[in-house]
mmCIF file with all atom_site columns, C-alpha atoms in Angstrom:
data_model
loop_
_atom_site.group_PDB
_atom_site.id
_atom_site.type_symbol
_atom_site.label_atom_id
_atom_site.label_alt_id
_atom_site.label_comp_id
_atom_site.label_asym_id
_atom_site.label_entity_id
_atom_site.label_seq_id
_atom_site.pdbx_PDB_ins_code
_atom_site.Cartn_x
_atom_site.Cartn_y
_atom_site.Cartn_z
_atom_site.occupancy
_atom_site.B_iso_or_equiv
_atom_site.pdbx_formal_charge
_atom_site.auth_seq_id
_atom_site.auth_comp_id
_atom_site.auth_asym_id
_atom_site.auth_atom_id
_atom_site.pdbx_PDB_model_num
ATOM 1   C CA . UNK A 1 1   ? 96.268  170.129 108.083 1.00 40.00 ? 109 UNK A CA 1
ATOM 2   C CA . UNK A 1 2   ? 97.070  173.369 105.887 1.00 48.00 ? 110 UNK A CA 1
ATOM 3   C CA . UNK A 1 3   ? 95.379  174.661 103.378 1.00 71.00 ? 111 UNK A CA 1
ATOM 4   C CA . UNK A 1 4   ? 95.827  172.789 100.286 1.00 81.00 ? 112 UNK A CA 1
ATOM 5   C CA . UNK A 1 5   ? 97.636  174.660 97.458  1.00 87.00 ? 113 UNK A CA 1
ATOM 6   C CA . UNK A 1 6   ? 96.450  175.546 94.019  1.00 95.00 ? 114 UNK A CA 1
ATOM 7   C CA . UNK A 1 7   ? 99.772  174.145 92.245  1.00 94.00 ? 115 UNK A CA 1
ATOM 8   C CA . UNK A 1 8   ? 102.565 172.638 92.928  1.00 96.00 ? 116 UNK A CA 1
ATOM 9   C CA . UNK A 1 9   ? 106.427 172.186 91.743  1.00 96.00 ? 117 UNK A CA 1
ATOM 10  C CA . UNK A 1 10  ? 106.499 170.260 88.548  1.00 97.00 ? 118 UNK A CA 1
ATOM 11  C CA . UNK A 1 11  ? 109.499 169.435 86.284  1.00 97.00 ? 119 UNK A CA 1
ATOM 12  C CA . UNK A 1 12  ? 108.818 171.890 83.796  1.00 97.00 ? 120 UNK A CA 1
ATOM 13  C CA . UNK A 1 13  ? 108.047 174.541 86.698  1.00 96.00 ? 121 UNK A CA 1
ATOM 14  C CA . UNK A 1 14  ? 103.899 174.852 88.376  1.00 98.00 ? 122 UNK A CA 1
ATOM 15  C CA . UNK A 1 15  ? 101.915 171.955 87.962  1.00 98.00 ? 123 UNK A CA 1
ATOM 16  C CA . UNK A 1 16  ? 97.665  173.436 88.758  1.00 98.00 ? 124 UNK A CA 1
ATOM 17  C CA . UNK A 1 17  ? 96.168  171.358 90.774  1.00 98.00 ? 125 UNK A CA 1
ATOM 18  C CA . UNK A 1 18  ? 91.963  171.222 91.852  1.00 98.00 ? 126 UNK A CA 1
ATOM 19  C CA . UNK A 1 19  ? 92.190  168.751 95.506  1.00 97.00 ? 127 UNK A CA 1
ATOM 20  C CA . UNK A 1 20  ? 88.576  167.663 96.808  1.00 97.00 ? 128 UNK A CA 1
ATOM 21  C CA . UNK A 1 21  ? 87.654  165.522 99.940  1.00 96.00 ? 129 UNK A CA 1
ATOM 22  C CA . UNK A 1 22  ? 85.921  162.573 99.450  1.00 97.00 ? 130 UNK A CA 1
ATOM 23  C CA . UNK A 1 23  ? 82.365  162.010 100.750 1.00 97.00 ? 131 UNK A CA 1
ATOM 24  C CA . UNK A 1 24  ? 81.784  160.265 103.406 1.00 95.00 ? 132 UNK A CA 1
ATOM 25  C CA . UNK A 1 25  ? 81.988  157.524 104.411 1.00 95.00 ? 133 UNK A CA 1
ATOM 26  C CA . UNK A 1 26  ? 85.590  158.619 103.527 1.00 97.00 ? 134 UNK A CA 1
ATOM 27  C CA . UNK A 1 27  ? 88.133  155.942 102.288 1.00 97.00 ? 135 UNK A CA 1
ATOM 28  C CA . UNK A 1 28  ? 91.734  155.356 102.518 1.00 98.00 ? 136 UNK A CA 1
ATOM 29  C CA . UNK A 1 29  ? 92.835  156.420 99.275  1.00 98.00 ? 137 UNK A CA 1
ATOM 30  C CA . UNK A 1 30  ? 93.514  159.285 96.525  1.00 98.00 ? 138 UNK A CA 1
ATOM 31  C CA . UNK A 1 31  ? 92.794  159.106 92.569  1.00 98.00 ? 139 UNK A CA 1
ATOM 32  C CA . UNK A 1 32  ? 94.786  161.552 90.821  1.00 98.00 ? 140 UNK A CA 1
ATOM 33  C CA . UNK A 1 33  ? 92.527  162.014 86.993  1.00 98.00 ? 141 UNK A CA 1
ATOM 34  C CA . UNK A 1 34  ? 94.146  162.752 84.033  1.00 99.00 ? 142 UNK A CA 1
ATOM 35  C CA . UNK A 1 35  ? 92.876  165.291 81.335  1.00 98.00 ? 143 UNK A CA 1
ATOM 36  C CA . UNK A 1 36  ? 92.629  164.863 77.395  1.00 98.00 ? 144 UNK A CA 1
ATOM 37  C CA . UNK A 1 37  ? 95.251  165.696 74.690  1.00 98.00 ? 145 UNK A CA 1
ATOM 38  C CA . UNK A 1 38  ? 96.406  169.486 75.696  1.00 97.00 ? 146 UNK A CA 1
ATOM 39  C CA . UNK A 1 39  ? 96.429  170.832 72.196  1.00 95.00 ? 147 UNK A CA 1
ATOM 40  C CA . UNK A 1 40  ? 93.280  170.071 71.353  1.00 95.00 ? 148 UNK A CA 1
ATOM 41  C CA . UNK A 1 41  ? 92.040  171.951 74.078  1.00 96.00 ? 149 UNK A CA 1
ATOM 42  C CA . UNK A 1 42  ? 91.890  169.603 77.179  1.00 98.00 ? 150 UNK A CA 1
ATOM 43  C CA . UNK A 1 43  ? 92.548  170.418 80.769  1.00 98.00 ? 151 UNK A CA 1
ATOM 44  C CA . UNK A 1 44  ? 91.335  169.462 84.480  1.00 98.00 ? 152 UNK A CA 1
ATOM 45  C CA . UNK A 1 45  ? 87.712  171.141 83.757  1.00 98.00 ? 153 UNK A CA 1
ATOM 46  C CA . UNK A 1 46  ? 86.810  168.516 81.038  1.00 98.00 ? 154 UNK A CA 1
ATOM 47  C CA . UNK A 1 47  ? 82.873  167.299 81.947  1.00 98.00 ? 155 UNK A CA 1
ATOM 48  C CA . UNK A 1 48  ? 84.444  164.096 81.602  1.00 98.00 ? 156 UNK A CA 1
ATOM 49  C CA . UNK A 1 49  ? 87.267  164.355 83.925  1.00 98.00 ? 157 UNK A CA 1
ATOM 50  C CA . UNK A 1 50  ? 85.695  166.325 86.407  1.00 98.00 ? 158 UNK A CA 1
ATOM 51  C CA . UNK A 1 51  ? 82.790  163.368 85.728  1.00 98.00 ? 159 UNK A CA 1
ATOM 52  C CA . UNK A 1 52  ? 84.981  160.835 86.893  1.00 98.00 ? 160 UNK A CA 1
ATOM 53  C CA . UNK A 1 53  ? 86.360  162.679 89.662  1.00 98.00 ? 161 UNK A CA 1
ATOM 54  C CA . UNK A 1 54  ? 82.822  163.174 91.086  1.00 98.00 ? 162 UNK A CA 1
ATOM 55  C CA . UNK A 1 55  ? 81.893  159.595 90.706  1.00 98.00 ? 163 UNK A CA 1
ATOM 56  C CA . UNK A 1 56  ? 85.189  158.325 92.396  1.00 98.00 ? 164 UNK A CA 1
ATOM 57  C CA . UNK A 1 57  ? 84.393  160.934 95.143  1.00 98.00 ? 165 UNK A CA 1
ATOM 58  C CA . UNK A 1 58  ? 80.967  159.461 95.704  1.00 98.00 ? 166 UNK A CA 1
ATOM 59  C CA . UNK A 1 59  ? 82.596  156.368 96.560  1.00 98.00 ? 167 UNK A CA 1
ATOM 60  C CA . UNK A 1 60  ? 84.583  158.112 99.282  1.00 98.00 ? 168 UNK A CA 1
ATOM 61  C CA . UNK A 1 61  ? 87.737  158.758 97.727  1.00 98.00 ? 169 UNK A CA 1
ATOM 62  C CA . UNK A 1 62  ? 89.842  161.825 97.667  1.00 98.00 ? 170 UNK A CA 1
ATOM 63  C CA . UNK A 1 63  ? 90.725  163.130 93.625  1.00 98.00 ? 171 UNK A CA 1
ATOM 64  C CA . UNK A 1 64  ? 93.301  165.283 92.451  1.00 98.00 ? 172 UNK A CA 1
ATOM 65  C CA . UNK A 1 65  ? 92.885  166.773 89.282  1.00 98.00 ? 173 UNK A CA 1
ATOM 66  C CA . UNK A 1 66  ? 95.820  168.830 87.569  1.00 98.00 ? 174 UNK A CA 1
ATOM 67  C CA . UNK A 1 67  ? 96.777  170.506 84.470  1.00 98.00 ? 175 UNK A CA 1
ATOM 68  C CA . UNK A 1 68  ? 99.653  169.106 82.821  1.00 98.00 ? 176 UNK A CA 1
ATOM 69  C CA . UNK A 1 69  ? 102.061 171.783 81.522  1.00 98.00 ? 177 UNK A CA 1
ATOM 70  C CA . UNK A 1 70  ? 101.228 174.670 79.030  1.00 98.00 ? 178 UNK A CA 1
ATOM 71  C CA . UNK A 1 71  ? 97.774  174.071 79.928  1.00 98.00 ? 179 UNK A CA 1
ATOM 72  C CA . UNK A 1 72  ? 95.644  176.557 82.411  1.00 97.00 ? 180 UNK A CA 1
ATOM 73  C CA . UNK A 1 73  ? 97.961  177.977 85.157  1.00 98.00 ? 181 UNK A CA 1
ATOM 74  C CA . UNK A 1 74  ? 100.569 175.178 84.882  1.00 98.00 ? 182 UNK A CA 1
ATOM 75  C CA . UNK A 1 75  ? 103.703 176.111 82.896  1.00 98.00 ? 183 UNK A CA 1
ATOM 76  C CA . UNK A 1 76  ? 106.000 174.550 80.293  1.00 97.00 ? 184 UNK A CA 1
ATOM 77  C CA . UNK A 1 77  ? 104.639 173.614 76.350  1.00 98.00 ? 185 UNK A CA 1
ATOM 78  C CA . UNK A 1 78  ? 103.327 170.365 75.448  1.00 98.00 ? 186 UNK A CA 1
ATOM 79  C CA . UNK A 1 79  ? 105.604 167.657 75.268  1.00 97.00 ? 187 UNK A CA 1
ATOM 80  C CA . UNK A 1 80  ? 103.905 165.070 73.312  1.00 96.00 ? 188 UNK A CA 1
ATOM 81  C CA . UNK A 1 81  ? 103.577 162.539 76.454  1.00 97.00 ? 189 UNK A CA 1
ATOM 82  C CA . UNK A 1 82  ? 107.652 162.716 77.830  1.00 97.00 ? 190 UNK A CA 1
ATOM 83  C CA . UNK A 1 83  ? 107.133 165.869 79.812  1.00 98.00 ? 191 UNK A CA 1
ATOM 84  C CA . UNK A 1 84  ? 103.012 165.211 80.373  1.00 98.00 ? 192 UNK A CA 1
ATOM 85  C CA . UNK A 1 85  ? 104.500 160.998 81.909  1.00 98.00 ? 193 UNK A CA 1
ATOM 86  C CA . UNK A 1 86  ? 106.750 163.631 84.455  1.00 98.00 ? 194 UNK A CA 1
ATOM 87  C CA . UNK A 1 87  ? 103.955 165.873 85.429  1.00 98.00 ? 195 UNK A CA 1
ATOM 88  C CA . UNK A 1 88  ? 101.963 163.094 86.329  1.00 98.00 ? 196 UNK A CA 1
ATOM 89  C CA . UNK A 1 89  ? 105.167 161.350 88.738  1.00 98.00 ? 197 UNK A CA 1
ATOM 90  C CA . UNK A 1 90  ? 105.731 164.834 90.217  1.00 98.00 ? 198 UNK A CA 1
ATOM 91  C CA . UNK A 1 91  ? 101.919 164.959 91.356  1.00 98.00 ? 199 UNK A CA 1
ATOM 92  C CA . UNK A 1 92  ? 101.785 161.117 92.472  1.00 98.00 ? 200 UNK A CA 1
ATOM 93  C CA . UNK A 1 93  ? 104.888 162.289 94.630  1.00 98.00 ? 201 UNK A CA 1
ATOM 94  C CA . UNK A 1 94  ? 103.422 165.074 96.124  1.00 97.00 ? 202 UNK A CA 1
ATOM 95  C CA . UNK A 1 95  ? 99.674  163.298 96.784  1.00 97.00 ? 203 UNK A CA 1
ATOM 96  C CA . UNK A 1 96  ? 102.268 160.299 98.652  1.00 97.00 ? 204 UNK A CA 1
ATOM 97  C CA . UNK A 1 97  ? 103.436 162.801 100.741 1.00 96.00 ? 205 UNK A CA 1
ATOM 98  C CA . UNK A 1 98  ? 100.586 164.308 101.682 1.00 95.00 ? 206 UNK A CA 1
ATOM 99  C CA . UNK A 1 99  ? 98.976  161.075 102.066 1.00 96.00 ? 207 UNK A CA 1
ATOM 100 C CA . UNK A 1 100 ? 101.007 158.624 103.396 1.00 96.00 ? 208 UNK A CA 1
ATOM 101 C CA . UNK A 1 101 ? 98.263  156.101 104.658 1.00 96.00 ? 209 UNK A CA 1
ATOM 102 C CA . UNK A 1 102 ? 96.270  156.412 101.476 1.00 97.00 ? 210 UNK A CA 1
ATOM 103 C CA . UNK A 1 103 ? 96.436  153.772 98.686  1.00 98.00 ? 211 UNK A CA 1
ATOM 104 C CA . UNK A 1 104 ? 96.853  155.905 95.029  1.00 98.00 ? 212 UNK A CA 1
ATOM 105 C CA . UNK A 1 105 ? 94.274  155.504 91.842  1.00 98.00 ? 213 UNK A CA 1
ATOM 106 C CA . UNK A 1 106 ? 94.853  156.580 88.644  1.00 98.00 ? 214 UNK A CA 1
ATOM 107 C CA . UNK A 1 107 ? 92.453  157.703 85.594  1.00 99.00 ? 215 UNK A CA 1
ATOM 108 C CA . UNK A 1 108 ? 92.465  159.108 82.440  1.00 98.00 ? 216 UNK A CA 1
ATOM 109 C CA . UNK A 1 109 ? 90.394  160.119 79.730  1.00 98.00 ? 217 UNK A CA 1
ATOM 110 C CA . UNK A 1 110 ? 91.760  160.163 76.278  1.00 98.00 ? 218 UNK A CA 1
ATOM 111 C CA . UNK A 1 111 ? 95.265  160.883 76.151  1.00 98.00 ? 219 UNK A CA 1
ATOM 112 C CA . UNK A 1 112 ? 95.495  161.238 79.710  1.00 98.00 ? 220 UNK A CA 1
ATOM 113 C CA . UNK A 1 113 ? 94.149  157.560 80.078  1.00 98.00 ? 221 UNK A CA 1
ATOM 114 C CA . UNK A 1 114 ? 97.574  156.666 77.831  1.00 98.00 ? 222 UNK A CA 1
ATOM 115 C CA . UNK A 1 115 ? 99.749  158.591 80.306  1.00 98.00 ? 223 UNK A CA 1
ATOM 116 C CA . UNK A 1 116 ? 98.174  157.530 83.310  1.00 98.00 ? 224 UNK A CA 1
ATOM 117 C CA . UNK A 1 117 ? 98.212  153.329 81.638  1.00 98.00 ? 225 UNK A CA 1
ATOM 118 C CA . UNK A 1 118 ? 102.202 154.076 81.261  1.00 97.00 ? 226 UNK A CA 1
ATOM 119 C CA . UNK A 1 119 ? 102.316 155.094 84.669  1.00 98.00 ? 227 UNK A CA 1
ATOM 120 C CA . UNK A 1 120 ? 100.052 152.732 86.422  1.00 98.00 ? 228 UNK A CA 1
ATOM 121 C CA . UNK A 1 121 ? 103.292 150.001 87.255  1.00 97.00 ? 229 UNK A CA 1
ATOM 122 C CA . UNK A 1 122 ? 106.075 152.374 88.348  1.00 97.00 ? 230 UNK A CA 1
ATOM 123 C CA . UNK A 1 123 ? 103.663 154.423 90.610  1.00 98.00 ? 231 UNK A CA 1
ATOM 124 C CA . UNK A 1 124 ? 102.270 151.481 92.074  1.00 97.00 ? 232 UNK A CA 1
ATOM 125 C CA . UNK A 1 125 ? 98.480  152.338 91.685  1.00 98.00 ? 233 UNK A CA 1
ATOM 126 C CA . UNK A 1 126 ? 96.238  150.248 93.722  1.00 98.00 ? 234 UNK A CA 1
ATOM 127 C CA . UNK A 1 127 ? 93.244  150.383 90.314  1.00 98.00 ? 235 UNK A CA 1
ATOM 128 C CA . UNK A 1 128 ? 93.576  151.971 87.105  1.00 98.00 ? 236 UNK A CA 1
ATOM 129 C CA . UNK A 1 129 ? 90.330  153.649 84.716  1.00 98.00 ? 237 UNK A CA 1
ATOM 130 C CA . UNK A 1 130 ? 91.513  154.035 81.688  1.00 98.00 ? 238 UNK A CA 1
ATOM 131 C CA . UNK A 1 131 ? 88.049  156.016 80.019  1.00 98.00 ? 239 UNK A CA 1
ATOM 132 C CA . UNK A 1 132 ? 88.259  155.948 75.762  1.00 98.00 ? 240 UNK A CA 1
ATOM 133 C CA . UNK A 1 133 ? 91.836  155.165 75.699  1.00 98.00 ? 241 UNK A CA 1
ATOM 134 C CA . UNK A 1 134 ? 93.713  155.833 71.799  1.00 98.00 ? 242 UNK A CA 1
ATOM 135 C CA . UNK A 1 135 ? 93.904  153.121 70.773  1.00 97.00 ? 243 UNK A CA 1
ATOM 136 C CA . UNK A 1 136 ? 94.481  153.339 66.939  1.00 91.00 ? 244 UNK A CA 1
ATOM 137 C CA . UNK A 1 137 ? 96.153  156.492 67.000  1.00 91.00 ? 245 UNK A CA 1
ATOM 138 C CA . UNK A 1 138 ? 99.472  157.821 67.224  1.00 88.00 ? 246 UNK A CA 1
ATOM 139 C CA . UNK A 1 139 ? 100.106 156.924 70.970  1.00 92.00 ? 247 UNK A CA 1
ATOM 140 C CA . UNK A 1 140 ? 101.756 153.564 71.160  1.00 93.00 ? 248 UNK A CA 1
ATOM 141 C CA . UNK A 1 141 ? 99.872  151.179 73.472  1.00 95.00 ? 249 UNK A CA 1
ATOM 142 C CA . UNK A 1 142 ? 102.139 148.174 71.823  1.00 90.00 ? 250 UNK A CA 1
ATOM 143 C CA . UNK A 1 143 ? 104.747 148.171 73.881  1.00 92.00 ? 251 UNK A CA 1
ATOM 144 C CA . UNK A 1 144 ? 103.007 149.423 77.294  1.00 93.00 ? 252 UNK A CA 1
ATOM 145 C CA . UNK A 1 145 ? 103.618 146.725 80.004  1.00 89.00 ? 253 UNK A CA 1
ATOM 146 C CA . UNK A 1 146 ? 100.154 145.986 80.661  1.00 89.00 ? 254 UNK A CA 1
ATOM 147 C CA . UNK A 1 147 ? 98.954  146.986 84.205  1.00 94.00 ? 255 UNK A CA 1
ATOM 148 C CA . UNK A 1 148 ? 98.338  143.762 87.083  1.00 94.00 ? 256 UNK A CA 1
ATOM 149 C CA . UNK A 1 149 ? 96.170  145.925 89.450  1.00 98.00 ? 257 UNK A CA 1
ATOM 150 C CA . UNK A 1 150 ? 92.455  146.259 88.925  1.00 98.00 ? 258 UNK A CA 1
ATOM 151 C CA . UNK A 1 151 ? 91.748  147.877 86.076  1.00 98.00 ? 259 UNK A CA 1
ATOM 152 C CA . UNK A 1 152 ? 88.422  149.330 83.634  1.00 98.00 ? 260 UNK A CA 1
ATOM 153 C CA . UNK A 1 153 ? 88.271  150.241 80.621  1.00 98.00 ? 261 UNK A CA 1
ATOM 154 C CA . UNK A 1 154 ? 85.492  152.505 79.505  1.00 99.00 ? 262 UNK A CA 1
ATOM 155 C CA . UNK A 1 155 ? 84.538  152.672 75.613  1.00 98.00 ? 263 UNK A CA 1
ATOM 156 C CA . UNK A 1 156 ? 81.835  154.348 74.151  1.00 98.00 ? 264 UNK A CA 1
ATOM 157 C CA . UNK A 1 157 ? 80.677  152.605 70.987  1.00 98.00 ? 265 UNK A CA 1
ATOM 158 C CA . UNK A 1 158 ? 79.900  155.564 69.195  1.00 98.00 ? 266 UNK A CA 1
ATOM 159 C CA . UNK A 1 159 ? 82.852  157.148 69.311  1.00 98.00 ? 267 UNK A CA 1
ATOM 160 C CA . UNK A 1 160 ? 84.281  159.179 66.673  1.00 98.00 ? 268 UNK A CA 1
ATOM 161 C CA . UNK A 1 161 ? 87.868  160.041 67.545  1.00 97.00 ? 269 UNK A CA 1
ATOM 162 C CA . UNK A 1 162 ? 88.796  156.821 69.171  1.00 97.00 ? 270 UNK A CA 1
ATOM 163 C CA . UNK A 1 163 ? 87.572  153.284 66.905  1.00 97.00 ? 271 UNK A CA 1
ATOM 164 C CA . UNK A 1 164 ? 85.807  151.431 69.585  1.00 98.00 ? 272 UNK A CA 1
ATOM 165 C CA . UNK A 1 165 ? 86.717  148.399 67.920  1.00 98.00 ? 273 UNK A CA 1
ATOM 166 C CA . UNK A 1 166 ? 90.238  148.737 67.830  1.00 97.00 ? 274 UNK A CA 1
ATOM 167 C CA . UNK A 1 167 ? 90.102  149.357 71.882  1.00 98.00 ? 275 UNK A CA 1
ATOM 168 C CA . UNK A 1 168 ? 87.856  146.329 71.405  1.00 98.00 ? 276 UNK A CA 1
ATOM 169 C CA . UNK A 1 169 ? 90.843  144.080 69.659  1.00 97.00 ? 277 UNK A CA 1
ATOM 170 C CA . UNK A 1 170 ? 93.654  145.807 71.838  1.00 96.00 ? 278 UNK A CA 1
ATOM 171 C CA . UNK A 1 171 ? 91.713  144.506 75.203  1.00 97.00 ? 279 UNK A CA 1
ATOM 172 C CA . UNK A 1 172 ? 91.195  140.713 73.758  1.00 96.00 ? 280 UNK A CA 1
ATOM 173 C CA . UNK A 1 173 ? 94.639  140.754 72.852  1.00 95.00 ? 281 UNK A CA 1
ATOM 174 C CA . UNK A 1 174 ? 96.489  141.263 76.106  1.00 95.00 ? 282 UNK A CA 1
ATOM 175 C CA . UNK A 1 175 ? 97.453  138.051 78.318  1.00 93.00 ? 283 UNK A CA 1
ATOM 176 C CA . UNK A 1 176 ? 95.354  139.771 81.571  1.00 91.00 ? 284 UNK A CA 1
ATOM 177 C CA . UNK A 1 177 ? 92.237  142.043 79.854  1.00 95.00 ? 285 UNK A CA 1
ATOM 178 C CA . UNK A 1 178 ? 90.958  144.504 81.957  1.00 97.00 ? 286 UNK A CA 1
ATOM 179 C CA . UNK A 1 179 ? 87.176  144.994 82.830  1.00 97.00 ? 287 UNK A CA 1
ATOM 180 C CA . UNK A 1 180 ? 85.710  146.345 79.391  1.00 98.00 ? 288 UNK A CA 1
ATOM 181 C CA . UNK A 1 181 ? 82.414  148.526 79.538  1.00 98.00 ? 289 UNK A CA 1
ATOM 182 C CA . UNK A 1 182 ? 81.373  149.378 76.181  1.00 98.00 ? 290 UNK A CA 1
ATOM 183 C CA . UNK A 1 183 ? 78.352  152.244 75.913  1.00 98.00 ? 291 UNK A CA 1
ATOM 184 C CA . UNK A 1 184 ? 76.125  152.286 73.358  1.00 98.00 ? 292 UNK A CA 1
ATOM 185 C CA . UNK A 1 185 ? 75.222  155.593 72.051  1.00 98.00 ? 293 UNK A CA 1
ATOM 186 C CA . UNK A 1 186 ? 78.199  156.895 73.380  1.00 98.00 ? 294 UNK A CA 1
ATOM 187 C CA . UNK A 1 187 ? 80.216  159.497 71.499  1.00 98.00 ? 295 UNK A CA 1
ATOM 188 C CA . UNK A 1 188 ? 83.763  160.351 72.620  1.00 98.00 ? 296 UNK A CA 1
ATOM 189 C CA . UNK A 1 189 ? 83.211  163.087 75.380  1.00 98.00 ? 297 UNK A CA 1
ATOM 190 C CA . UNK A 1 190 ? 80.580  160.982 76.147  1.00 98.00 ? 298 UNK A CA 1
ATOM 191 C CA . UNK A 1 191 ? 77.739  163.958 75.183  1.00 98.00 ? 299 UNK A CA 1
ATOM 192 C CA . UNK A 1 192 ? 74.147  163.631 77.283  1.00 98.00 ? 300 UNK A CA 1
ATOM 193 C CA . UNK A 1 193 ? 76.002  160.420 78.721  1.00 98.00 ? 301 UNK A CA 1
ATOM 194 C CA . UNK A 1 194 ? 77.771  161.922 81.307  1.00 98.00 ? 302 UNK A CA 1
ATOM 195 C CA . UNK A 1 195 ? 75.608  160.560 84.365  1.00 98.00 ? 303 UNK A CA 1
ATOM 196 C CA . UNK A 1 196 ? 75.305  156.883 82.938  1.00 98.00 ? 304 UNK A CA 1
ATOM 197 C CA . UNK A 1 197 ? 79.269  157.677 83.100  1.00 98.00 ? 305 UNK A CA 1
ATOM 198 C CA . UNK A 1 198 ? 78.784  158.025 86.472  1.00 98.00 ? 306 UNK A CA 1
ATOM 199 C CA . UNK A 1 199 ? 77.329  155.300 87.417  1.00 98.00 ? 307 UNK A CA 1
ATOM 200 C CA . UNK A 1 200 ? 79.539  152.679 85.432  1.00 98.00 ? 308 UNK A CA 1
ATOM 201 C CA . UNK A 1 201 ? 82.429  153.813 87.438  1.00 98.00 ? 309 UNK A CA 1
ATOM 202 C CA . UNK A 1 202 ? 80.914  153.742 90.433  1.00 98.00 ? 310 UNK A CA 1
ATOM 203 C CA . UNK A 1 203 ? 79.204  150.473 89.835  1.00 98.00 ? 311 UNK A CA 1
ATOM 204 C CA . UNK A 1 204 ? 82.068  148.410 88.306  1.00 98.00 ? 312 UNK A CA 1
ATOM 205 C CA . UNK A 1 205 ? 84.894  149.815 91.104  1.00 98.00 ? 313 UNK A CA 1
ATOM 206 C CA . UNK A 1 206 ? 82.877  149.127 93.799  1.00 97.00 ? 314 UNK A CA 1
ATOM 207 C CA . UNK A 1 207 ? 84.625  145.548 94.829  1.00 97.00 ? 315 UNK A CA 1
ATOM 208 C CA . UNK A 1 208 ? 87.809  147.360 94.482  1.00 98.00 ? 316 UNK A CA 1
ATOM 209 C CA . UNK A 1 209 ? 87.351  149.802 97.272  1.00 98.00 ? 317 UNK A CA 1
ATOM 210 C CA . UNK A 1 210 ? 89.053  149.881 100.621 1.00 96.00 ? 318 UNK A CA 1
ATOM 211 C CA . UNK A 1 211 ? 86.978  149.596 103.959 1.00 96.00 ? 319 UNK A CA 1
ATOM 212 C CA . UNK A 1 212 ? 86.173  153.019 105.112 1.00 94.00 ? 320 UNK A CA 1
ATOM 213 C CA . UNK A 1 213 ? 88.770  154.735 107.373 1.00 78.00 ? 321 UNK A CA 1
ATOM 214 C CA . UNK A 1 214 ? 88.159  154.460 111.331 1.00 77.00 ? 322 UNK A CA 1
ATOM 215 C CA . UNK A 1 215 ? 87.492  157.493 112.670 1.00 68.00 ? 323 UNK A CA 1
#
């Protein structure tokens, strides 16, 4: 197989892209993580998206991490979601075509858990993290189709951007609730709680992986 790139064609031009291998034992299937809101200063090195990427690795999945445009190498400006909901198809293509036999996850932290939540149906994700998702704020979860595949939502409790209660009240309120994890002590980039991060993904995902791939 060749090299793998450093970006790739996007709609608003080149999309940066970080691949990594899973561990082994390697499994059949690729999450592609989603960074925080772009103007705030969010990209593909967040601690807690390159967190989750390391957890989901441990469990012997490929991730894909990009840079939606305007931020890092990628191009374009910040599109307040439209544009960022493209980015995120045009990499989902790409990681499909490149992995054919591989079943696609999605997570997000922040505003890229919204993006990657309004994606999670028309891209046909096999499980869905959705990590301090806001709720509350000025994205609009009302109207979001709510996902059928697995799906885990991470909330710290102590969070100061995103009100832990309203992600609390949006979660009750849906017909099929996701898996809630609520951390206590938790602040919204999830400061000195980035390992326990770590091991509530890997602990609550692990009846949703695939059976290892045969060598």
């Amino acid at each position: 197989m060749n090299a793998f790139p450093d970006n790739l064609p996007g709609p608003a031009g080149r999309i940066e892209i970080a691949f990594e291998a899973a561990e082994p034992p390697a499994r059949p299937a690729l999450a592609i993580v989603c960074h925080p809101l772009p103007t705030e200063g969010g990209s593909m090195h967040n601690k807690v998206v390159t967190m989750t990427a390391r957890a989901l690795r441990e469990c012997g999945l490929a991730t894909l991490r990009f840079n939606f445009r305007g931020v890092g190498a990628s191009t374009g400006t910040f599109d307040h979601g439209r544009g960022e909901l493209d980015d995120l198809r045009a990499v989902a293509a790409w990681a499909r075509q490149r992995f054919p036999d591989h079943a696609l996850w999605l997570a997000g932290f922040s505003f890229g858990a919204w993006v990657s939540l309004r994606a999670a149906e028309e891209l046909r994700a096999a499980a869905l993290i959705s990590i301090a998702p806001p709720v509350g704020r000025r994205w609009d979860f009302q109207t979001i189709a709510p996902p059928t595949m697995p799906w885990l939502v991470i909330q710290g409790l102590a969070d100061e951007i995103v009100s832990a209660a309203a992600v609390r009240a949006w979660v009750l309120s849906l017909p099929q609730p996701p898996r809630l994890v609520e951390m206590p002590d938790t602040s919204h980039f999830f400061h000195r709680k980035l390992m326990d991060l770590r091991a509530v993904i890997k602990h609550e995902i692990r009846d949703w992986l695939p059976a290892p791939a045969t060598p």
